[in-house]
PDB file of C-alpha atoms in Angstrom:
ATOM      1  CA  MET A 915      11.594 -24.313   0.225  1.00  0.00           C
ATOM      2  CA  MET A 916       7.849 -24.495  -0.462  1.00  0.00           C
ATOM      3  CA  SER A 917       7.512 -28.463   0.381  1.00  0.00           C
ATOM      4  CA  LEU A 918       9.361 -27.606   3.077  1.00  0.00           C
ATOM      5  CA  LEU A 919       7.044 -25.217   4.138  1.00  0.00           C
ATOM      6  CA  ASP A 920       4.061 -27.175   3.775  1.00  0.00           C
ATOM      7  CA  VAL A 921       5.436 -30.204   5.736  1.00  0.00           C
ATOM      8  CA  LEU A 922       5.858 -27.270   8.743  1.00  0.00           C
ATOM      9  CA  ALA A 923       2.205 -25.767   8.148  1.00  0.00           C
ATOM     10  CA  GLU A 924       0.544 -29.648   8.652  1.00  0.00           C
ATOM     11  CA  ARG A 925       2.246 -30.232  12.045  1.00  0.00           C
ATOM     12  CA  SER A 926       1.483 -28.447  15.266  1.00  0.00           C
ATOM     13  CA  GLY A 927       4.269 -28.235  16.605  1.00  0.00           C
ATOM     14  CA  SER A 928       8.052 -28.595  15.368  1.00  0.00           C
ATOM     15  CA  VAL A 929       9.722 -30.854  13.864  1.00  0.00           C
ATOM     16  CA  SER A 930      12.755 -32.421  13.230  1.00  0.00           C
ATOM     17  CA  LEU A 931      15.184 -32.318  10.009  1.00  0.00           C
ATOM     18  CA  LYS A 932      14.990 -36.269   9.582  1.00  0.00           C
ATOM     19  CA  GLU A 933      11.185 -35.466   9.600  1.00  0.00           C
ATOM     20  CA  LEU A 934      11.278 -33.067   7.480  1.00  0.00           C
ATOM     21  CA  ALA A 935      14.012 -34.476   4.710  1.00  0.00           C
ATOM     22  CA  GLN A 936      11.924 -37.650   4.988  1.00  0.00           C
ATOM     23  CA  ALA A 937       8.949 -36.088   4.120  1.00  0.00           C
ATOM     24  CA  THR A 938       9.949 -34.200   1.278  1.00  0.00           C
ATOM     25  CA  SER A 939      12.696 -36.346  -0.261  1.00  0.00           C
ATOM     26  CA  LEU A 940      15.264 -34.407   0.017  1.00  0.00           C
ATOM     27  CA  HIS A 941      18.425 -34.853   1.074  1.00  0.00           C
ATOM     28  CA  PRO A 942      19.459 -34.179   4.689  1.00  0.00           C
ATOM     29  CA  SER A 943      22.385 -31.801   3.779  1.00  0.00           C
ATOM     30  CA  THR A 944      19.773 -29.728   1.363  1.00  0.00           C
ATOM     31  CA  ALA A 945      16.974 -29.484   3.400  1.00  0.00           C
ATOM     32  CA  HIS A 946      19.135 -28.279   6.225  1.00  0.00           C
ATOM     33  CA  ARG A 947      20.894 -25.793   4.033  1.00  0.00           C
ATOM     34  CA  ILE A 948      17.237 -24.181   2.978  1.00  0.00           C
ATOM     35  CA  LEU A 949      16.326 -24.311   6.108  1.00  0.00           C
ATOM     36  CA  ASN A 950      19.048 -22.314   7.663  1.00  0.00           C
ATOM     37  CA  ASP A 951      18.243 -19.572   5.023  1.00  0.00           C
ATOM     38  CA  MET A 952      14.661 -19.382   6.069  1.00  0.00           C
ATOM     39  CA  VAL A 953      15.743 -18.753   9.273  1.00  0.00           C
ATOM     40  CA  ILE A 954      18.014 -16.197   8.519  1.00  0.00           C
ATOM     41  CA  GLY A 955      14.879 -14.695   6.637  1.00  0.00           C
ATOM     42  CA  ARG A 956      12.354 -15.351   9.487  1.00  0.00           C
ATOM     43  CA  PHE A 957      10.432 -17.753   7.797  1.00  0.00           C
ATOM     44  CA  VAL A 958      11.022 -20.254   9.893  1.00  0.00           C
ATOM     45  CA  ASP A 959      12.250 -21.018  13.383  1.00  0.00           C
ATOM     46  CA  ARG A 960      14.180 -22.928  15.452  1.00  0.00           C
ATOM     47  CA  GLY A 961      12.769 -25.465  17.689  1.00  0.00           C
ATOM     48  CA  GLU A 962      13.559 -26.143  21.300  1.00  0.00           C
ATOM     49  CA  GLN A 963      14.796 -29.489  20.254  1.00  0.00           C
ATOM     50  CA  ALA A 964      17.993 -29.388  18.826  1.00  0.00           C
ATOM     51  CA  GLY A 965      18.036 -29.707  14.973  1.00  0.00           C
ATOM     52  CA  SER A 966      14.253 -29.196  15.071  1.00  0.00           C
ATOM     53  CA  TYR A 967      11.847 -26.312  13.053  1.00  0.00           C
ATOM     54  CA  ARG A 968       9.097 -24.312  12.890  1.00  0.00           C
ATOM     55  CA  LEU A 969       6.965 -21.667  10.816  1.00  0.00           C
ATOM     56  CA  GLY A 970       8.458 -18.392  11.705  1.00  0.00           C
ATOM     57  CA  MET A 971       6.956 -15.121  12.756  1.00  0.00           C
ATOM     58  CA  ARG A 972       7.765 -13.053   9.131  1.00  0.00           C
ATOM     59  CA  LEU A 973       5.302 -15.742   7.629  1.00  0.00           C
ATOM     60  CA  LEU A 974       2.497 -14.202  10.180  1.00  0.00           C
ATOM     61  CA  GLU A 975       3.553 -10.879   9.075  1.00  0.00           C
ATOM     62  CA  LEU A 976       3.186 -11.416   5.475  1.00  0.00           C
ATOM     63  CA  GLY A 977       0.021 -12.871   6.302  1.00  0.00           C
ATOM     64  CA  ASN A 978      -1.567 -10.058   8.132  1.00  0.00           C
ATOM     65  CA  LEU A 979      -0.570  -7.619   4.911  1.00  0.00           C
ATOM     66  CA  VAL A 980      -2.249 -10.014   2.720  1.00  0.00           C
ATOM     67  CA  LYS A 981      -5.245  -9.672   5.315  1.00  0.00           C
ATOM     68  CA  ALA A 982      -5.045  -6.152   5.537  1.00  0.00           C
ATOM     69  CA  ARG A 983      -5.012  -5.758   1.382  1.00  0.00           C
ATOM     70  CA  LEU A 984      -7.772  -8.383   1.353  1.00  0.00           C
ATOM     71  CA  SER A 985     -10.170  -6.177   3.943  1.00  0.00           C
ATOM     72  CA  VAL A 986      -9.509  -3.023   2.784  1.00  0.00           C
ATOM     73  CA  ARG A 987     -10.389  -3.942  -0.746  1.00  0.00           C
ATOM     74  CA  GLU A 988     -13.902  -5.606   0.468  1.00  0.00           C
ATOM     75  CA  ALA A 989     -14.110  -2.630   2.816  1.00  0.00           C
ATOM     76  CA  ALA A 990     -14.097  -0.449  -0.057  1.00  0.00           C
ATOM     77  CA  ILE A 991     -15.411  -1.570  -3.246  1.00  0.00           C
ATOM     78  CA  GLU A 992     -19.147  -0.373  -2.772  1.00  0.00           C
ATOM     79  CA  PRO A 993     -18.060   3.086  -1.484  1.00  0.00           C
ATOM     80  CA  MET A 994     -16.144   3.343  -4.170  1.00  0.00           C
ATOM     81  CA  ARG A 995     -18.692   2.260  -6.414  1.00  0.00           C
ATOM     82  CA  GLU A 996     -21.007   4.665  -5.044  1.00  0.00           C
ATOM     83  CA  LEU A 997     -18.368   7.760  -4.980  1.00  0.00           C
ATOM     84  CA  HIS A 998     -18.055   7.165  -8.920  1.00  0.00           C
ATOM     85  CA  ARG A 999     -22.035   7.327  -8.978  1.00  0.00           C
ATOM     86  CA  ARG A1000     -22.170  10.464  -7.693  1.00  0.00           C
ATOM     87  CA  THR A1001     -18.904  12.317  -9.430  1.00  0.00           C
ATOM     88  CA  GLY A1002     -18.953  10.137 -12.548  1.00  0.00           C
ATOM     89  CA  GLN A1003     -15.128  10.074 -12.232  1.00  0.00           C
ATOM     90  CA  THR A1004     -12.536   7.108 -11.656  1.00  0.00           C
ATOM     91  CA  VAL A1005     -11.827   6.188  -8.286  1.00  0.00           C
ATOM     92  CA  ASN A1006      -8.658   4.468  -7.657  1.00  0.00           C
ATOM     93  CA  LEU A1007      -8.348   2.561  -4.454  1.00  0.00           C
ATOM     94  CA  SER A1008      -3.945   1.661  -3.809  1.00  0.00           C
ATOM     95  CA  VAL A1009      -1.951   0.484  -1.104  1.00  0.00           C
ATOM     96  CA  ARG A1010       1.689   1.210  -0.237  1.00  0.00           C
ATOM     97  CA  GLN A1011       4.736  -1.036  -1.438  1.00  0.00           C
ATOM     98  CA  GLY A1012       7.934   0.239  -0.523  1.00  0.00           C
ATOM     99  CA  ASP A1013       8.333   3.113  -2.650  1.00  0.00           C
ATOM    100  CA  GLU A1014       5.512   2.684  -4.597  1.00  0.00           C
ATOM    101  CA  ILE A1015       1.592   2.685  -4.543  1.00  0.00           C
ATOM    102  CA  VAL A1016       0.360  -0.343  -6.383  1.00  0.00           C
ATOM    103  CA  TYR A1017      -3.316   0.280  -7.371  1.00  0.00           C
ATOM    104  CA  ILE A1018      -5.394  -2.868  -6.255  1.00  0.00           C
ATOM    105  CA  GLU A1019      -8.926  -1.912  -7.343  1.00  0.00           C
ATOM    106  CA  ARG A1020     -10.854   0.551  -9.586  1.00  0.00           C
ATOM    107  CA  SER A1021     -14.079   2.083 -10.058  1.00  0.00           C
ATOM    108  CA  TYR A1022     -15.415   3.784 -13.739  1.00  0.00           C
ATOM    109  CA  SER A1023     -17.096   4.121 -17.237  1.00  0.00           C
ATOM    110  CA  GLU A1024     -16.821   5.504 -20.294  1.00  0.00           C
ATOM    111  CA  ARG A1025     -18.471   8.569 -19.247  1.00  0.00           C
ATOM    112  CA  SER A1026     -15.864   9.562 -17.111  1.00  0.00           C
ATOM    113  CA  GLY A1027     -14.166  10.477 -20.568  1.00  0.00           C
ATOM    114  CA  MET A1028     -10.610   9.810 -19.301  1.00  0.00           C
ATOM    115  CA  GLN A1029      -8.559   6.793 -20.640  1.00  0.00           C
ATOM    116  CA  VAL A1030      -7.233   4.550 -18.031  1.00  0.00           C
ATOM    117  CA  VAL A1031      -3.609   5.714 -17.368  1.00  0.00           C
ATOM    118  CA  ARG A1032      -2.570   2.785 -14.772  1.00  0.00           C
ATOM    119  CA  ALA A1033      -4.546  -0.671 -14.388  1.00  0.00           C
ATOM    120  CA  ILE A1034      -4.985  -2.740 -11.302  1.00  0.00           C
ATOM    121  CA  GLY A1035      -1.987  -4.052 -10.546  1.00  0.00           C
ATOM    122  CA  GLY A1036       0.202  -1.149 -11.573  1.00  0.00           C
ATOM    123  CA  ARG A1037       2.798   0.979  -9.889  1.00  0.00           C
ATOM    124  CA  ALA A1038       3.863   4.138  -9.309  1.00  0.00           C
ATOM    125  CA  VAL A1039       5.901   6.006  -7.081  1.00  0.00           C
ATOM    126  CA  LEU A1040       4.963   7.610  -4.223  1.00  0.00           C
ATOM    127  CA  HIS A1041       5.804  11.459  -4.754  1.00  0.00           C
ATOM    128  CA  LEU A1042       3.824  11.486  -8.188  1.00  0.00           C
ATOM    129  CA  THR A1043       0.445  10.448  -6.909  1.00  0.00           C
ATOM    130  CA  SER A1044      -1.860  11.813  -4.471  1.00  0.00           C
ATOM    131  CA  SER A1045      -2.181   8.588  -2.739  1.00  0.00           C
ATOM    132  CA  GLY A1046       1.748   8.308  -2.225  1.00  0.00           C
ATOM    133  CA  LYS A1047       2.049  11.689  -1.322  1.00  0.00           C
ATOM    134  CA  LEU A1048      -0.660  10.296   1.863  1.00  0.00           C
ATOM    135  CA  PHE A1049       1.960   8.047   3.108  1.00  0.00           C
ATOM    136  CA  LEU A1050       4.552  10.551   2.813  1.00  0.00           C
ATOM    137  CA  ALA A1051       2.679  12.942   5.074  1.00  0.00           C
ATOM    138  CA  TYR A1052       2.908  10.598   7.887  1.00  0.00           C
ATOM    139  CA  ASP A1053       6.397   9.570   7.410  1.00  0.00           C
ATOM    140  CA  ASP A1054       8.820  10.995   9.596  1.00  0.00           C
ATOM    141  CA  ALA A1055      10.835  13.518   7.923  1.00  0.00           C
ATOM    142  CA  ARG A1056      13.928  11.566   7.929  1.00  0.00           C
ATOM    143  CA  VAL A1057      12.433   8.633   6.054  1.00  0.00           C
ATOM    144  CA  VAL A1058      11.064  11.432   3.963  1.00  0.00           C
ATOM    145  CA  ARG A1059      14.743  12.452   3.188  1.00  0.00           C
ATOM    146  CA  SER A1060      15.867   9.152   2.478  1.00  0.00           C
ATOM    147  CA  TYR A1061      13.009   8.478   0.152  1.00  0.00           C
ATOM    148  CA  ALA A1062      14.271  11.579  -1.690  1.00  0.00           C
ATOM    149  CA  THR A1063      18.046  10.217  -1.818  1.00  0.00           C
ATOM    150  CA  ARG A1064      17.062   6.666  -2.825  1.00  0.00           C
ATOM    151  CA  THR A1065      14.970   7.491  -5.440  1.00  0.00           C
ATOM    152  CA  GLY A1066      15.971  10.885  -6.827  1.00  0.00           C
ATOM    153  CA  LEU A1067      12.665  12.471  -7.265  1.00  0.00           C
ATOM    154  CA  ALA A1068      12.442  11.162 -10.740  1.00  0.00           C
ATOM    155  CA  GLY A1069      10.074  13.611 -12.728  1.00  0.00           C
ATOM    156  CA  HIS A1070       7.250  12.621 -15.608  1.00  0.00           C
ATOM    157  CA  THR A1071       5.904  15.760 -16.189  1.00  0.00           C
ATOM    158  CA  ARG A1072       7.038  19.414 -16.566  1.00  0.00           C
ATOM    159  CA  ASN A1073       4.593  19.543 -12.892  1.00  0.00           C
ATOM    160  CA  SER A1074       6.264  16.646 -11.126  1.00  0.00           C
ATOM    161  CA  ILE A1075       7.783  17.385  -7.664  1.00  0.00           C
ATOM    162  CA  THR A1076      11.317  16.541  -8.101  1.00  0.00           C
ATOM    163  CA  ASP A1077      13.092  19.122  -5.680  1.00  0.00           C
ATOM    164  CA  PRO A1078      13.009  17.886  -1.847  1.00  0.00           C
ATOM    165  CA  VAL A1079      12.470  21.053  -0.252  1.00  0.00           C
ATOM    166  CA  ARG A1080       9.766  21.242  -2.577  1.00  0.00           C
ATOM    167  CA  LEU A1081       8.147  18.004  -1.554  1.00  0.00           C
ATOM    168  CA  GLU A1082       8.668  18.706   2.473  1.00  0.00           C
ATOM    169  CA  ARG A1083       6.111  21.803   1.587  1.00  0.00           C
ATOM    170  CA  GLU A1084       3.686  19.737  -0.524  1.00  0.00           C
ATOM    171  CA  LEU A1085       3.492  17.410   2.209  1.00  0.00           C
ATOM    172  CA  ALA A1086       2.698  19.531   5.063  1.00  0.00           C
ATOM    173  CA  GLN A1087      -0.035  21.105   3.158  1.00  0.00           C
ATOM    174  CA  VAL A1088      -1.332  17.310   2.767  1.00  0.00           C
ATOM    175  CA  ARG A1089      -0.970  16.977   6.710  1.00  0.00           C
ATOM    176  CA  ALA A1090      -2.860  20.774   7.013  1.00  0.00           C
ATOM    177  CA  ARG A1091      -5.817  19.690   4.715  1.00  0.00           C
ATOM    178  CA  GLY A1092      -6.115  16.398   4.661  1.00  0.00           C
ATOM    179  CA  PHE A1093      -6.057  15.225   1.329  1.00  0.00           C
ATOM    180  CA  ALA A1094      -3.405  15.359  -0.860  1.00  0.00           C
ATOM    181  CA  ARG A1095      -3.265  16.351  -4.846  1.00  0.00           C
ATOM    182  CA  ASP A1096      -1.602  15.631  -7.857  1.00  0.00           C
ATOM    183  CA  ASN A1097      -1.709  18.330 -10.470  1.00  0.00           C
ATOM    184  CA  GLU A1098      -0.706  16.627 -13.750  1.00  0.00           C
ATOM    185  CA  GLU A1099       2.438  15.340 -12.031  1.00  0.00           C
ATOM    186  CA  LEU A1100       2.185  11.610 -13.037  1.00  0.00           C
ATOM    187  CA  GLU A1101       0.251  11.812 -16.764  1.00  0.00           C
ATOM    188  CA  PRO A1102      -0.192  15.135 -18.557  1.00  0.00           C
ATOM    189  CA  GLY A1103      -3.790  16.359 -18.470  1.00  0.00           C
ATOM    190  CA  VAL A1104      -4.749  14.015 -15.384  1.00  0.00           C
ATOM    191  CA  ARG A1105      -5.787  15.901 -11.961  1.00  0.00           C
ATOM    192  CA  CYS A1106      -6.086  13.545  -9.249  1.00  0.00           C
ATOM    193  CA  ILE A1107      -7.408  14.195  -5.313  1.00  0.00           C
ATOM    194  CA  ALA A1108      -6.722  11.662  -2.523  1.00  0.00           C
ATOM    195  CA  ALA A1109      -7.660  10.815   0.892  1.00  0.00           C
ATOM    196  CA  ALA A1110      -5.766   8.354   3.298  1.00  0.00           C
ATOM    197  CA  ILE A1111      -8.074   5.036   4.404  1.00  0.00           C
ATOM    198  CA  ARG A1112      -7.046   3.969   8.064  1.00  0.00           C
ATOM    199  CA  ASP A1113      -7.476   0.659  10.329  1.00  0.00           C
ATOM    200  CA  ASP A1114      -8.337   0.322  14.210  1.00  0.00           C
ATOM    201  CA  SER A1115      -4.567   1.339  15.069  1.00  0.00           C
ATOM    202  CA  GLY A1116      -5.371   4.669  13.194  1.00  0.00           C
ATOM    203  CA  MET A1117      -2.338   3.794  10.366  1.00  0.00           C
ATOM    204  CA  ILE A1118      -2.913   4.702   6.870  1.00  0.00           C
ATOM    205  CA  VAL A1119      -3.894   1.385   4.949  1.00  0.00           C
ATOM    206  CA  ALA A1120      -4.769   2.564   1.476  1.00  0.00           C
ATOM    207  CA  GLY A1121      -5.358   5.919  -0.356  1.00  0.00           C
ATOM    208  CA  LEU A1122      -8.746   6.461  -2.430  1.00  0.00           C
ATOM    209  CA  SER A1123      -8.196   8.495  -5.384  1.00  0.00           C
ATOM    210  CA  LEU A1124     -10.528  10.284  -7.490  1.00  0.00           C
ATOM    211  CA  SER A1125      -8.951  10.563 -11.223  1.00  0.00           C
ATOM    212  CA  ALA A1126     -10.168  13.818 -13.694  1.00  0.00           C
ATOM    213  CA  PRO A1127      -9.073  15.236 -16.816  1.00  0.00           C
ATOM    214  CA  SER A1128      -7.568  18.422 -15.932  1.00  0.00           C
ATOM    215  CA  GLU A1129     -10.110  21.035 -17.023  1.00  0.00           C
ATOM    216  CA  ARG A1130     -12.960  18.718 -14.856  1.00  0.00           C
ATOM    217  CA  MET A1131     -11.526  17.888 -11.640  1.00  0.00           C
ATOM    218  CA  GLN A1132     -13.978  20.057  -8.728  1.00  0.00           C
ATOM    219  CA  ASP A1133     -13.122  20.735  -5.486  1.00  0.00           C
ATOM    220  CA  ALA A1134     -16.819  20.472  -4.871  1.00  0.00           C
ATOM    221  CA  TRP A1135     -15.678  16.579  -5.243  1.00  0.00           C
ATOM    222  CA  ILE A1136     -13.278  16.890  -1.462  1.00  0.00           C
ATOM    223  CA  GLU A1137     -15.812  16.190   0.941  1.00  0.00           C
ATOM    224  CA  ASP A1138     -17.603  13.575  -1.216  1.00  0.00           C
ATOM    225  CA  LEU A1139     -13.889  11.726  -0.962  1.00  0.00           C
ATOM    226  CA  LEU A1140     -13.706  12.582   2.416  1.00  0.00           C
ATOM    227  CA  GLU A1141     -16.679  11.244   3.400  1.00  0.00           C
ATOM    228  CA  THR A1142     -15.948   7.655   1.411  1.00  0.00           C
ATOM    229  CA  THR A1143     -12.736   7.312   3.373  1.00  0.00           C
ATOM    230  CA  ALA A1144     -14.336   8.039   6.642  1.00  0.00           C
ATOM    231  CA  ARG A1145     -16.725   5.746   6.111  1.00  0.00           C
ATOM    232  CA  ILE A1146     -14.717   2.673   5.136  1.00  0.00           C
ATOM    233  CA  SER A1147     -12.361   3.861   7.703  1.00  0.00           C
ATOM    234  CA  LYS A1148     -14.761   3.515  10.363  1.00  0.00           C
ATOM    235  CA  SER A1149     -15.825  -0.045   8.614  1.00  0.00           C
ATOM    236  CA  LEU A1150     -11.941  -1.577   9.423  1.00  0.00           C
ATOM    237  CA  GLY A1151     -12.223  -0.014  12.740  1.00  0.00           C
ATOM    238  CA  HIS A1152     -10.951   3.211  12.527  1.00  0.00           C
ATOM    239  CA  ASP A1153     -12.616   5.909  15.358  1.00  0.00           C
ATOM    240  CA  GLY A1154     -11.372   9.039  13.448  1.00  0.00           C
ATOM    241  CA  LYS A1155      -8.823  10.339  15.856  1.00  0.00           C
ATOM    242  CA  PRO A1156      -5.580  11.802  14.098  1.00  0.00           C
ATOM    243  CA  THR A1157      -2.653   9.457  13.818  1.00  0.00           C
ATOM    244  CA  PRO A1158       0.861  11.326  14.508  1.00  0.00           C
ATOM    245  CA  ILE A1159       3.515  11.232  12.334  1.00  0.00           C
ATOM    246  CA  ALA A1160       5.034   7.715  12.210  1.00  0.00           C
ATOM    247  CA  SER A1161       8.618   7.637  13.197  1.00  0.00           C
ATOM    248  CA  THR A1162       9.888   4.767  11.416  1.00  0.00           C
ATOM    249  CA  LYS A1163       8.647   2.910   7.809  1.00  0.00           C
TER     250      LYS A1163
END
């Protein structure tokens, strides 16, 4: 499959099955079977000529996702360091992947007084994290209910939100406040606040959160957090206008 994609990437137009088989040293029937599977997955499209193939739109979609995630990390890293210097607390950058968030960058130091509980590349379900709630808050209500059914809203601590009605109330508060909280819902003794980073289309592309030991969390940091996410969003082309709730996800 990788060899076929490499050959298709080298050519500007459609490539015949015969050429693909020769270039990859695959038997034509084997190449045909693999290409058919890739057509179903939209990684490859059929060309104008019968028996020819070209790269599919799914690769463009995936490439745009990677580009967006790389761009948001580049735009966020210096503002994250500044926010950490102002607050002395751990700053986390995360993106959504399905029913989870993935941590892609972090700014912290020993003086934050908190052991890092999720390493870069670590994952957590949406409803247990402040950043995850940001993404859920702007999903259509039907999508949120589907998420609740699919995940069962499993909890990690006694503060975890495991009831769909309570989750809906929490998400309404997120929309009203413009930021989200995690009150020891993922890890005992750790509280977080998060605000959304948006791109030029107004869509949420990442969440930026401050994590601190529960007794040290300060509401005074909310303004600093919102200013930081606004700055990052502006660098990604966001005009600051509110975005309606998504009908699909």
